[in-house]
DNA sequence: CTCTAAAGTTACAGACCGGTAACACCCTAG
DNA sequence: CTAGGGTGTTACCGGTCTGTAACTTTAGAG
């Protein structure tokens, strides 16, 4: 194993990738195990050999999503090394691209809404991952020299979260269309203080 | 019928009210017809005599929610007749109360996320009702003498929507805790332009 | 009181769900 | 070649879901 050469994608990764995509598109409660395994070109037994339960699979999907998000943060730093303000603008641009290219919003927020049970095992994971993202944005704002860094970061967070939800309920012509203007205006306003 | 005196609550209304409450607390896909009828003190047949299907019931629940929201707008006008700026501040206060007293957010937004099928019959209803609410807030901002009324209204909309979602994913100590500060700051800022 | 419409009861259909058991297969490391 | 772990196949369990049929009971209008 770990041959190094080409190496077909292992079932576990295929399942994880397929599940992420289907959970994102149709919601967690809207996709069954059978549908996932079939789309992943495998079967139910193999899935349950790699994941304890559907809940476990859900959690792994969320972790994978957080991992992708982290990769984006590293891209900000790589493309604008040291220039934290430029990275903040890059964050806004990335968020806007996200809003335009995808109508189904944030997987974690959607999961938090779908998994309404207060003690669902995924809830704790969602909270942790969201808090980590919040901390990153706060740090970015602070390092960009913004005075009220926490307040700006939280405002931008809520704006994006709201835009992603509004996109799903009102559509692309709704309030979310103004996201960039709002975000850039806020940054300008906070910089002037 | 329509006796005028006391009159027990009719099954249809009991079902509607119970369904609204349960959909809100546990999500649409998380509540079954049996659970609703049992909690409403009635039975499945009676439900299906009053509502064509679960989807129909969902839509009626959303309409009822929108109706409650309208009642709140009228309260704003009644308590601050003519004073549109005071009504805008009342809106902020109401939103904040909503955030503190309830952790499950907006029924329409939650429904839009849960009902991921792009052609679900409830989606059109959600869009219409959300657009109506947007129009009300825009009008309020305009009548309050705000220059860029649309932009302020849309920003406040997204902030509230985001706060409601963030409340569910990060919790009450997250960014949503700063909602009032953000909203009031925005109003002040827009008034100064 | 009687007649009728609304509401309750029971049973069921048909589909889907998450999860498991038992067994056959194949591919590769040794 | 061989042994064994990962994978595929089939069948199944018990539960839940929306929705319907047929029948009985109740309550209010005249």
Short mmCIF file of C-alpha atoms (C1' of nucleotides) in Angstrom, two decimals:
data_model
loop_
_atom_site.label_atom_id
_atom_site.label_comp_id
_atom_site.label_asym_id
_atom_site.label_seq_id
_atom_site.Cartn_x
_atom_site.Cartn_y
_atom_site.Cartn_z
CA UNK A 1 0.00 0.00 0.00
CA UNK A 2 0.92 3.69 -0.29
CA UNK A 3 2.47 2.73 -3.55
CA UNK A 4 3.50 6.22 -4.46
CA UNK A 5 2.49 5.78 -8.10
CA UNK A 6 -0.89 6.81 -9.43
CA UNK A 7 -2.84 4.68 -6.93
CA UNK A 8 -6.60 4.64 -7.33
CA UNK A 9 -8.57 6.75 -4.85
CA UNK A 10 -9.40 4.63 -1.85
CA UNK A 11 -13.07 3.92 -1.04
CA UNK A 12 -12.92 5.85 2.20
CA UNK A 13 -11.87 9.04 0.45
CA UNK A 14 -14.40 8.53 -2.33
CA UNK A 15 -17.15 8.13 0.26
CA UNK A 16 -16.02 11.18 2.20
CA UNK A 17 -15.83 13.33 -0.91
CA UNK A 18 -19.16 12.13 -2.26
CA UNK A 19 -20.89 12.54 1.08
CA UNK A 20 -19.57 16.10 1.41
CA UNK A 21 -20.91 16.97 -2.00
CA UNK A 22 -24.31 15.37 -1.47
CA UNK A 23 -24.77 16.68 2.07
CA UNK A 24 -23.95 20.11 0.74
CA UNK A 25 -26.39 19.94 -2.16
CA UNK A 26 -29.33 18.14 -0.58
CA UNK A 27 -28.85 18.57 3.13
CA UNK A 28 -27.90 15.97 5.69
CA UNK A 29 -31.35 14.65 6.37
CA UNK A 30 -32.07 14.72 2.66
CA UNK A 31 -29.44 12.17 1.74
CA UNK A 32 -29.43 8.52 2.72
CA UNK A 33 -26.54 6.14 3.16
CA UNK A 34 -27.62 4.12 0.16
CA UNK A 35 -27.55 7.18 -2.10
CA UNK A 36 -24.07 8.10 -0.93
CA UNK A 37 -22.55 4.68 -1.40
CA UNK A 38 -24.13 4.28 -4.81
CA UNK A 39 -22.86 7.68 -5.96
CA UNK A 40 -19.44 6.84 -4.57
CA UNK A 41 -19.39 3.61 -6.55
CA UNK A 42 -19.23 1.39 -3.51
CA UNK A 43 -21.58 -0.24 -1.01
CA UNK A 44 -23.02 0.17 2.43
CA UNK A 45 -20.80 -2.37 4.16
CA UNK A 46 -17.63 -0.64 3.04
CA UNK A 47 -18.98 2.64 4.35
CA UNK A 48 -19.72 1.16 7.76
CA UNK A 49 -16.26 -0.38 7.89
CA UNK A 50 -14.77 3.11 7.64
CA UNK A 51 -17.32 5.13 9.60
CA UNK A 52 -19.03 4.14 12.80
CA UNK A 53 -22.34 5.66 11.88
CA UNK A 54 -23.96 8.32 9.74
CA UNK A 55 -23.34 10.82 12.51
CA UNK A 56 -19.66 9.91 12.44
CA UNK A 57 -19.60 10.41 8.67
CA UNK A 58 -21.27 13.79 9.09
CA UNK A 59 -18.62 14.89 11.57
CA UNK A 60 -15.78 13.76 9.33
CA UNK A 61 -17.35 15.69 6.45
CA UNK A 62 -17.47 18.83 8.56
CA UNK A 63 -13.84 18.39 9.56
CA UNK A 64 -12.90 18.01 5.92
CA UNK A 65 -14.78 21.20 5.09
CA UNK A 66 -12.92 23.06 7.84
CA UNK A 67 -9.69 21.71 6.40
CA UNK A 68 -10.53 23.14 2.98
CA UNK A 69 -11.28 26.47 4.63
CA UNK A 70 -7.90 26.44 6.34
CA UNK A 71 -6.24 25.88 2.98
CA UNK A 72 -7.88 29.08 1.78
CA UNK A 73 -6.46 31.05 4.69
CA UNK A 74 -3.02 29.80 3.78
CA UNK A 75 -3.60 30.92 0.22
CA UNK A 76 -4.36 34.44 1.47
CA UNK A 77 -1.03 34.53 3.28
CA UNK A 78 0.84 33.00 0.34
CA UNK A 79 -0.54 35.46 -2.18
CA UNK A 80 -0.15 38.55 -0.01
CA UNK A 81 2.70 37.67 2.33
CA UNK A 82 2.79 40.01 5.27
CA UNK A 83 0.19 42.40 3.88
CA UNK A 84 -2.66 41.73 6.29
CA UNK A 85 -4.94 44.41 4.90
CA UNK A 86 -4.64 42.92 1.41
CA UNK A 87 -5.46 39.55 2.93
CA UNK A 88 -8.59 41.01 4.47
CA UNK A 89 -9.70 42.29 1.08
CA UNK A 90 -8.89 38.88 -0.37
CA UNK A 91 -11.18 37.39 2.26
CA UNK A 92 -14.00 39.64 1.08
CA UNK A 93 -13.37 38.69 -2.54
CA UNK A 94 -13.32 35.01 -1.68
CA UNK A 95 -16.58 35.34 0.23
CA UNK A 96 -18.19 37.12 -2.71
CA UNK A 97 -17.02 34.45 -5.14
CA UNK A 98 -18.48 31.85 -2.82
CA UNK A 99 -21.81 33.65 -2.84
CA UNK A 100 -21.91 33.85 -6.62
CA UNK A 101 -20.78 30.34 -7.44
CA UNK A 102 -22.85 28.40 -4.94
CA UNK A 103 -26.40 28.72 -3.75
CA UNK A 104 -26.30 26.33 -0.80
CA UNK A 105 -24.37 28.31 1.79
CA UNK A 106 -22.17 27.16 4.62
CA UNK A 107 -22.14 23.44 5.41
CA UNK A 108 -21.62 23.98 9.11
CA UNK A 109 -24.38 26.53 9.49
CA UNK A 110 -26.73 24.37 7.45
CA UNK A 111 -25.83 21.36 9.56
CA UNK A 112 -26.42 23.30 12.77
CA UNK A 113 -29.89 24.17 11.53
CA UNK A 114 -30.72 20.70 10.28
CA UNK A 115 -29.43 18.86 13.34
CA UNK A 116 -31.84 20.52 15.71
CA UNK A 117 -31.22 18.18 18.62
CA UNK A 118 -29.32 20.25 21.17
CA UNK A 119 -27.07 17.31 22.10
CA UNK A 120 -26.25 16.06 18.63
CA UNK A 121 -22.57 15.00 18.53
CA UNK A 122 -21.90 17.18 15.49
CA UNK A 123 -22.95 20.35 17.31
CA UNK A 124 -19.85 20.53 19.45
CA UNK A 125 -17.64 20.04 16.40
CA UNK A 126 -19.46 22.78 14.53
CA UNK A 127 -19.05 25.16 17.44
CA UNK A 128 -15.33 24.46 17.74
CA UNK A 129 -14.66 24.86 14.04
CA UNK A 130 -16.70 28.05 13.81
CA UNK A 131 -14.91 29.52 16.80
CA UNK A 132 -11.56 28.74 15.20
CA UNK A 133 -12.61 30.54 12.03
CA UNK A 134 -13.81 33.48 14.06
CA UNK A 135 -10.46 33.66 15.81
CA UNK A 136 -8.64 33.69 12.49
CA UNK A 137 -10.70 36.58 11.19
CA UNK A 138 -10.26 38.53 14.42
CA UNK A 139 -6.49 38.04 14.24
CA UNK A 140 -6.45 39.13 10.62
CA UNK A 141 -8.34 42.31 11.46
CA UNK A 142 -6.13 43.03 14.43
CA UNK A 143 -2.92 42.43 12.45
CA UNK A 144 -4.29 44.67 9.71
CA UNK A 145 -4.19 47.48 12.23
CA UNK A 146 -7.91 47.80 12.83
CA UNK A 147 -8.72 49.27 16.22
CA UNK A 148 -11.95 47.49 17.05
CA UNK A 149 -10.79 44.28 15.44
CA UNK A 150 -13.23 41.98 17.22
CA UNK A 151 -16.22 44.09 16.32
CA UNK A 152 -15.27 44.34 12.66
CA UNK A 153 -14.52 40.64 12.43
CA UNK A 154 -17.82 39.71 14.06
CA UNK A 155 -19.73 42.12 11.85
CA UNK A 156 -18.15 40.70 8.72
CA UNK A 157 -18.87 37.20 9.99
CA UNK A 158 -22.53 37.92 10.51
CA UNK A 159 -22.78 39.67 7.17
CA UNK A 160 -21.38 36.67 5.32
CA UNK A 161 -23.42 34.20 7.31
CA UNK A 162 -26.52 36.25 6.62
CA UNK A 163 -25.72 36.59 2.94
CA UNK A 164 -25.35 32.85 2.60
CA UNK A 165 -28.72 32.26 4.22
CA UNK A 166 -30.44 35.07 2.36
CA UNK A 167 -29.18 33.61 -0.87
CA UNK A 168 -31.12 30.46 -0.13
CA UNK A 169 -34.35 32.11 0.99
CA UNK A 170 -34.63 35.26 -1.12
CA UNK A 171 -32.30 34.44 -3.98
CA UNK A 172 -29.35 36.06 -5.67
CA UNK A 173 -31.14 39.36 -6.32
CA UNK A 174 -31.83 39.82 -2.62
CA UNK A 175 -29.77 41.66 0.01
CA UNK A 176 -26.80 39.34 -0.48
CA UNK A 177 -26.10 41.05 -3.82
CA UNK A 178 -24.73 44.02 -1.89
CA UNK A 179 -22.32 42.01 0.23
CA UNK A 180 -19.09 43.41 -1.23
CA UNK A 181 -20.27 47.00 -0.92
CA UNK A 182 -21.26 46.44 2.69
CA UNK A 183 -18.05 44.66 3.63
CA UNK A 184 -15.74 47.14 1.92
CA UNK A 185 -17.68 50.04 3.39
CA UNK A 186 -17.29 48.57 6.86
CA UNK A 187 -13.56 48.05 6.46
CA UNK A 188 -13.13 51.63 5.28
CA UNK A 189 -15.25 52.90 8.13
CA UNK A 190 -13.37 50.93 10.78
CA UNK A 191 -10.00 51.97 9.37
CA UNK A 192 -10.97 55.62 9.73
CA UNK A 193 -11.62 55.34 13.46
CA UNK B 1 -71.09 27.98 14.21
CA UNK B 2 -69.04 31.06 14.97
CA UNK B 3 -70.94 31.20 18.21
CA UNK B 4 -69.24 34.31 19.48
CA UNK B 5 -68.98 32.96 23.01
CA UNK B 6 -65.95 31.14 24.33
CA UNK B 7 -65.88 28.47 21.58
CA UNK B 8 -63.20 25.83 21.89
CA UNK B 9 -60.24 26.14 19.57
CA UNK B 10 -60.98 24.27 16.38
CA UNK B 11 -58.76 21.31 15.43
CA UNK B 12 -57.41 23.05 12.35
CA UNK B 13 -56.08 25.93 14.41
CA UNK B 14 -54.70 23.62 17.05
CA UNK B 15 -52.86 21.65 14.37
CA UNK B 16 -51.51 24.79 12.74
CA UNK B 17 -50.30 26.22 16.03
CA UNK B 18 -48.75 22.95 17.19
CA UNK B 19 -47.08 22.36 13.84
CA UNK B 20 -45.59 25.84 13.86
CA UNK B 21 -44.15 25.27 17.30
CA UNK B 22 -42.75 21.84 16.54
CA UNK B 23 -41.38 22.75 13.12
CA UNK B 24 -39.68 25.68 14.77
CA UNK B 25 -38.14 23.65 17.57
CA UNK B 26 -37.16 20.47 15.75
CA UNK B 27 -37.09 21.42 12.10
CA UNK B 28 -39.45 20.40 9.35
CA UNK B 29 -37.81 17.14 8.47
CA UNK B 30 -37.39 16.39 12.15
CA UNK B 31 -41.09 16.28 12.92
CA UNK B 32 -43.56 13.73 11.63
CA UNK B 33 -47.28 14.03 11.05
CA UNK B 34 -48.01 11.57 13.83
CA UNK B 35 -46.06 13.62 16.36
CA UNK B 36 -47.89 16.79 15.36
CA UNK B 37 -51.37 15.31 15.57
CA UNK B 38 -50.64 13.66 18.89
CA UNK B 39 -49.28 16.89 20.38
CA UNK B 40 -52.28 18.76 19.00
CA UNK B 41 -54.61 16.29 20.68
CA UNK B 42 -56.14 15.06 17.48
CA UNK B 43 -55.45 12.46 14.79
CA UNK B 44 -53.97 12.04 11.37
CA UNK B 45 -57.22 11.86 9.43
CA UNK B 46 -58.39 15.19 10.79
CA UNK B 47 -55.10 16.75 9.75
CA UNK B 48 -55.42 15.45 6.22
CA UNK B 49 -58.98 16.70 6.02
CA UNK B 50 -57.72 20.24 6.65
CA UNK B 51 -54.40 20.11 4.80
CA UNK B 52 -53.72 18.50 1.47
CA UNK B 53 -50.29 17.26 2.44
CA UNK B 54 -47.38 17.89 4.77
CA UNK B 55 -46.02 20.38 2.24
CA UNK B 56 -49.32 22.22 2.35
CA UNK B 57 -49.18 22.31 6.13
CA UNK B 58 -45.64 23.66 5.97
CA UNK B 59 -46.71 26.46 3.66
CA UNK B 60 -49.64 27.41 5.88
CA UNK B 61 -47.30 27.49 8.87
CA UNK B 62 -44.98 29.86 7.04
CA UNK B 63 -47.88 32.11 6.11
CA UNK B 64 -48.97 32.17 9.74
CA UNK B 65 -45.45 33.12 10.79
CA UNK B 66 -45.42 35.96 8.27
CA UNK B 67 -48.75 37.07 9.69
CA UNK B 68 -47.29 37.26 13.19
CA UNK B 69 -44.40 39.28 11.82
CA UNK B 70 -46.81 41.73 10.23
CA UNK B 71 -48.52 42.17 13.57
CA UNK B 72 -45.18 43.25 15.00
CA UNK B 73 -44.75 45.90 12.33
CA UNK B 74 -48.13 47.29 13.22
CA UNK B 75 -47.07 47.39 16.85
CA UNK B 76 -44.08 49.51 15.89
CA UNK B 77 -46.35 52.02 14.21
CA UNK B 78 -48.86 51.94 17.05
CA UNK B 79 -46.26 52.54 19.74
CA UNK B 80 -44.35 55.22 17.87
CA UNK B 81 -46.95 56.75 15.57
CA UNK B 82 -45.30 58.76 12.82
CA UNK B 83 -41.83 58.56 14.35
CA UNK B 84 -40.12 56.35 11.79
CA UNK B 85 -36.69 56.63 13.35
CA UNK B 86 -38.04 55.44 16.69
CA UNK B 87 -39.70 52.55 14.85
CA UNK B 88 -36.37 51.60 13.34
CA UNK B 89 -34.80 51.50 16.79
CA UNK B 90 -37.77 49.45 17.97
CA UNK B 91 -37.04 47.02 15.15
CA UNK B 92 -33.48 46.63 16.41
CA UNK B 93 -34.73 46.08 19.96
CA UNK B 94 -37.25 43.51 18.78
CA UNK B 95 -34.58 41.68 16.81
CA UNK B 96 -32.29 41.61 19.83
CA UNK B 97 -35.07 40.28 22.06
CA UNK B 98 -35.72 37.61 19.47
CA UNK B 99 -32.05 36.60 19.55
CA UNK B 100 -31.98 36.37 23.31
CA UNK B 101 -35.24 34.54 23.87
CA UNK B 102 -34.99 31.92 21.15
CA UNK B 103 -32.13 29.84 19.87
CA UNK B 104 -33.73 28.42 16.74
CA UNK B 105 -33.71 31.40 14.40
CA UNK B 106 -36.00 32.31 11.54
CA UNK B 107 -38.53 29.72 10.44
CA UNK B 108 -38.42 30.77 6.82
CA UNK B 109 -34.64 30.76 6.57
CA UNK B 110 -34.49 27.41 8.34
CA UNK B 111 -37.13 26.02 6.01
CA UNK B 112 -35.26 27.29 2.96
CA UNK B 113 -32.18 25.43 4.16
CA UNK B 114 -34.00 22.26 5.09
CA UNK B 115 -36.10 22.07 1.93
CA UNK B 116 -33.13 21.84 -0.37
CA UNK B 117 -35.07 20.81 -3.46
CA UNK B 118 -34.93 23.84 -5.76
CA UNK B 119 -38.55 23.32 -6.86
CA UNK B 120 -40.12 22.69 -3.48
CA UNK B 121 -43.53 24.42 -3.36
CA UNK B 122 -42.62 26.21 -0.14
CA UNK B 123 -39.63 27.94 -1.70
CA UNK B 124 -41.70 30.37 -3.73
CA UNK B 125 -43.74 31.26 -0.67
CA UNK B 126 -40.61 31.84 1.39
CA UNK B 127 -39.19 34.10 -1.29
CA UNK B 128 -42.37 36.17 -1.54
CA UNK B 129 -42.70 36.60 2.21
CA UNK B 130 -39.04 37.48 2.66
CA UNK B 131 -39.23 40.03 -0.14
CA UNK B 132 -42.24 41.63 1.49
CA UNK B 133 -40.36 41.95 4.78
CA UNK B 134 -37.40 43.42 2.96
CA UNK B 135 -39.64 46.00 1.34
CA UNK B 136 -41.07 46.97 4.71
CA UNK B 137 -37.64 47.55 6.20
CA UNK B 138 -36.51 49.53 3.17
CA UNK B 139 -39.59 51.74 3.43
CA UNK B 140 -39.01 52.25 7.12
CA UNK B 141 -35.42 53.32 6.52
CA UNK B 142 -36.45 55.61 3.69
CA UNK B 143 -39.24 57.20 5.72
CA UNK B 144 -36.81 57.66 8.58
CA UNK B 145 -34.87 59.98 6.32
CA UNK B 146 -31.92 57.71 5.63
CA UNK B 147 -30.20 58.51 2.36
CA UNK B 148 -29.06 55.08 1.27
CA UNK B 149 -32.16 53.40 2.65
CA UNK B 150 -31.89 50.23 0.57
CA UNK B 151 -28.30 49.63 1.55
CA UNK B 152 -28.94 50.15 5.26
CA UNK B 153 -32.03 47.96 5.19
CA UNK B 154 -30.22 45.18 3.37
CA UNK B 155 -27.24 45.42 5.72
CA UNK B 156 -29.49 45.20 8.76
CA UNK B 157 -31.32 42.28 7.17
CA UNK B 158 -28.14 40.34 6.60
CA UNK B 159 -26.87 41.15 10.07
CA UNK B 160 -30.02 39.79 11.68
CA UNK B 161 -30.14 36.75 9.44
CA UNK B 162 -26.50 36.07 10.19
CA UNK B 163 -26.99 36.54 13.91
CA UNK B 164 -29.83 34.07 13.94
CA UNK B 165 -27.74 31.47 12.17
CA UNK B 166 -24.62 32.16 14.19
CA UNK B 167 -26.66 31.70 17.33
CA UNK B 168 -27.37 28.16 16.26
CA UNK B 169 -23.87 27.23 15.17
CA UNK B 170 -21.56 29.14 17.54
CA UNK B 171 -23.92 29.88 20.40
CA UNK B 172 -25.00 32.94 22.32
CA UNK B 173 -21.46 34.04 23.19
CA UNK B 174 -20.53 34.22 19.52
CA UNK B 175 -20.67 37.19 17.14
CA UNK B 176 -24.44 37.49 17.52
CA UNK B 177 -23.89 38.93 21.01
CA UNK B 178 -22.77 42.18 19.39
CA UNK B 179 -25.85 42.56 17.18
CA UNK B 180 -27.28 45.66 18.86
CA UNK B 181 -23.95 47.47 18.85
CA UNK B 182 -23.51 46.70 15.16
CA UNK B 183 -27.01 47.70 14.17
CA UNK B 184 -27.05 50.93 16.17
CA UNK B 185 -23.61 51.81 14.89
CA UNK B 186 -24.77 51.32 11.33
CA UNK B 187 -27.86 53.47 11.80
CA UNK B 188 -25.77 56.26 13.30
CA UNK B 189 -23.26 55.96 10.50
CA UNK B 190 -25.89 56.05 7.75
CA UNK B 191 -27.67 59.01 9.36
CA UNK B 192 -24.46 61.01 9.31
CA UNK B 193 -24.04 60.68 5.55
"C1'" DC C 1 -85.30 14.36 19.13
"C1'" DT C 2 -83.24 13.86 14.69
"C1'" DC C 3 -80.21 14.54 11.12
"C1'" DT C 4 -75.84 15.73 9.51
"C1'" DA C 5 -71.29 17.23 9.29
"C1'" DA C 6 -67.12 17.17 11.70
"C1'" DA C 7 -64.00 14.58 14.30
"C1'" DG C 8 -62.00 10.23 16.18
"C1'" DT C 9 -60.39 5.26 15.58
"C1'" DT C 10 -58.12 1.46 13.66
"C1'" DA C 11 -55.72 -0.67 10.31
"C1'" DC C 12 -53.00 -0.66 6.57
"C1'" DA C 13 -50.19 0.33 2.23
"C1'" DG C 14 -45.79 1.37 0.28
"C1'" DA C 15 -41.65 3.51 0.61
"C1'" DC C 16 -37.44 4.66 2.83
"C1'" DC C 17 -34.25 4.77 6.59
"C1'" DG C 18 -29.86 3.29 9.36
"C1'" DG C 19 -27.46 -0.60 10.44
"C1'" DT C 20 -25.96 -5.76 10.49
"C1'" DA C 21 -24.87 -10.69 9.12
"C1'" DA C 22 -22.94 -14.05 6.21
"C1'" DC C 23 -20.55 -15.05 2.46
"C1'" DA C 24 -17.90 -14.59 -2.08
"C1'" DC C 25 -14.26 -12.27 -4.28
"C1'" DC C 26 -9.87 -10.11 -5.61
"C1'" DC C 27 -5.54 -8.09 -5.20
"C1'" DT C 28 -1.29 -7.79 -3.32
"C1'" DA C 29 2.48 -8.52 0.14
"C1'" DG C 30 5.31 -12.15 1.48
"C1'" DC D 1 1.84 -19.85 -5.06
"C1'" DT D 2 -0.44 -18.65 -0.87
"C1'" DA D 3 -2.47 -16.34 2.88
"C1'" DG D 4 -5.16 -12.55 4.38
"C1'" DG D 5 -7.08 -8.09 4.51
"C1'" DG D 6 -9.91 -5.02 2.02
"C1'" DT D 7 -13.84 -5.00 -0.81
"C1'" DG D 8 -18.30 -6.35 -3.07
"C1'" DT D 9 -22.95 -8.77 -2.87
"C1'" DT D 10 -27.24 -10.07 -1.12
"C1'" DA D 11 -30.52 -10.38 2.14
"C1'" DC D 12 -32.46 -8.93 6.01
"C1'" DC D 13 -34.07 -6.45 10.63
"C1'" DG D 14 -36.81 -3.15 12.99
"C1'" DG D 15 -38.25 1.25 12.77
"C1'" DT D 16 -40.26 5.51 10.77
"C1'" DC D 17 -42.38 8.11 7.33
"C1'" DT D 18 -46.51 10.13 4.43
"C1'" DG D 19 -50.88 9.18 3.06
"C1'" DT D 20 -55.48 6.47 2.62
"C1'" DA D 21 -59.74 3.54 3.54
"C1'" DA D 22 -63.58 2.24 6.16
"C1'" DC D 23 -65.94 2.67 10.01
"C1'" DT D 24 -67.66 4.69 14.59
"C1'" DT D 25 -68.53 8.41 17.59
"C1'" DT D 26 -69.74 13.02 18.87
"C1'" DA D 27 -71.86 17.48 18.93
"C1'" DG D 28 -74.55 21.10 17.32
"C1'" DA D 29 -78.48 23.03 14.18
"C1'" DG D 30 -83.19 22.75 13.07
#
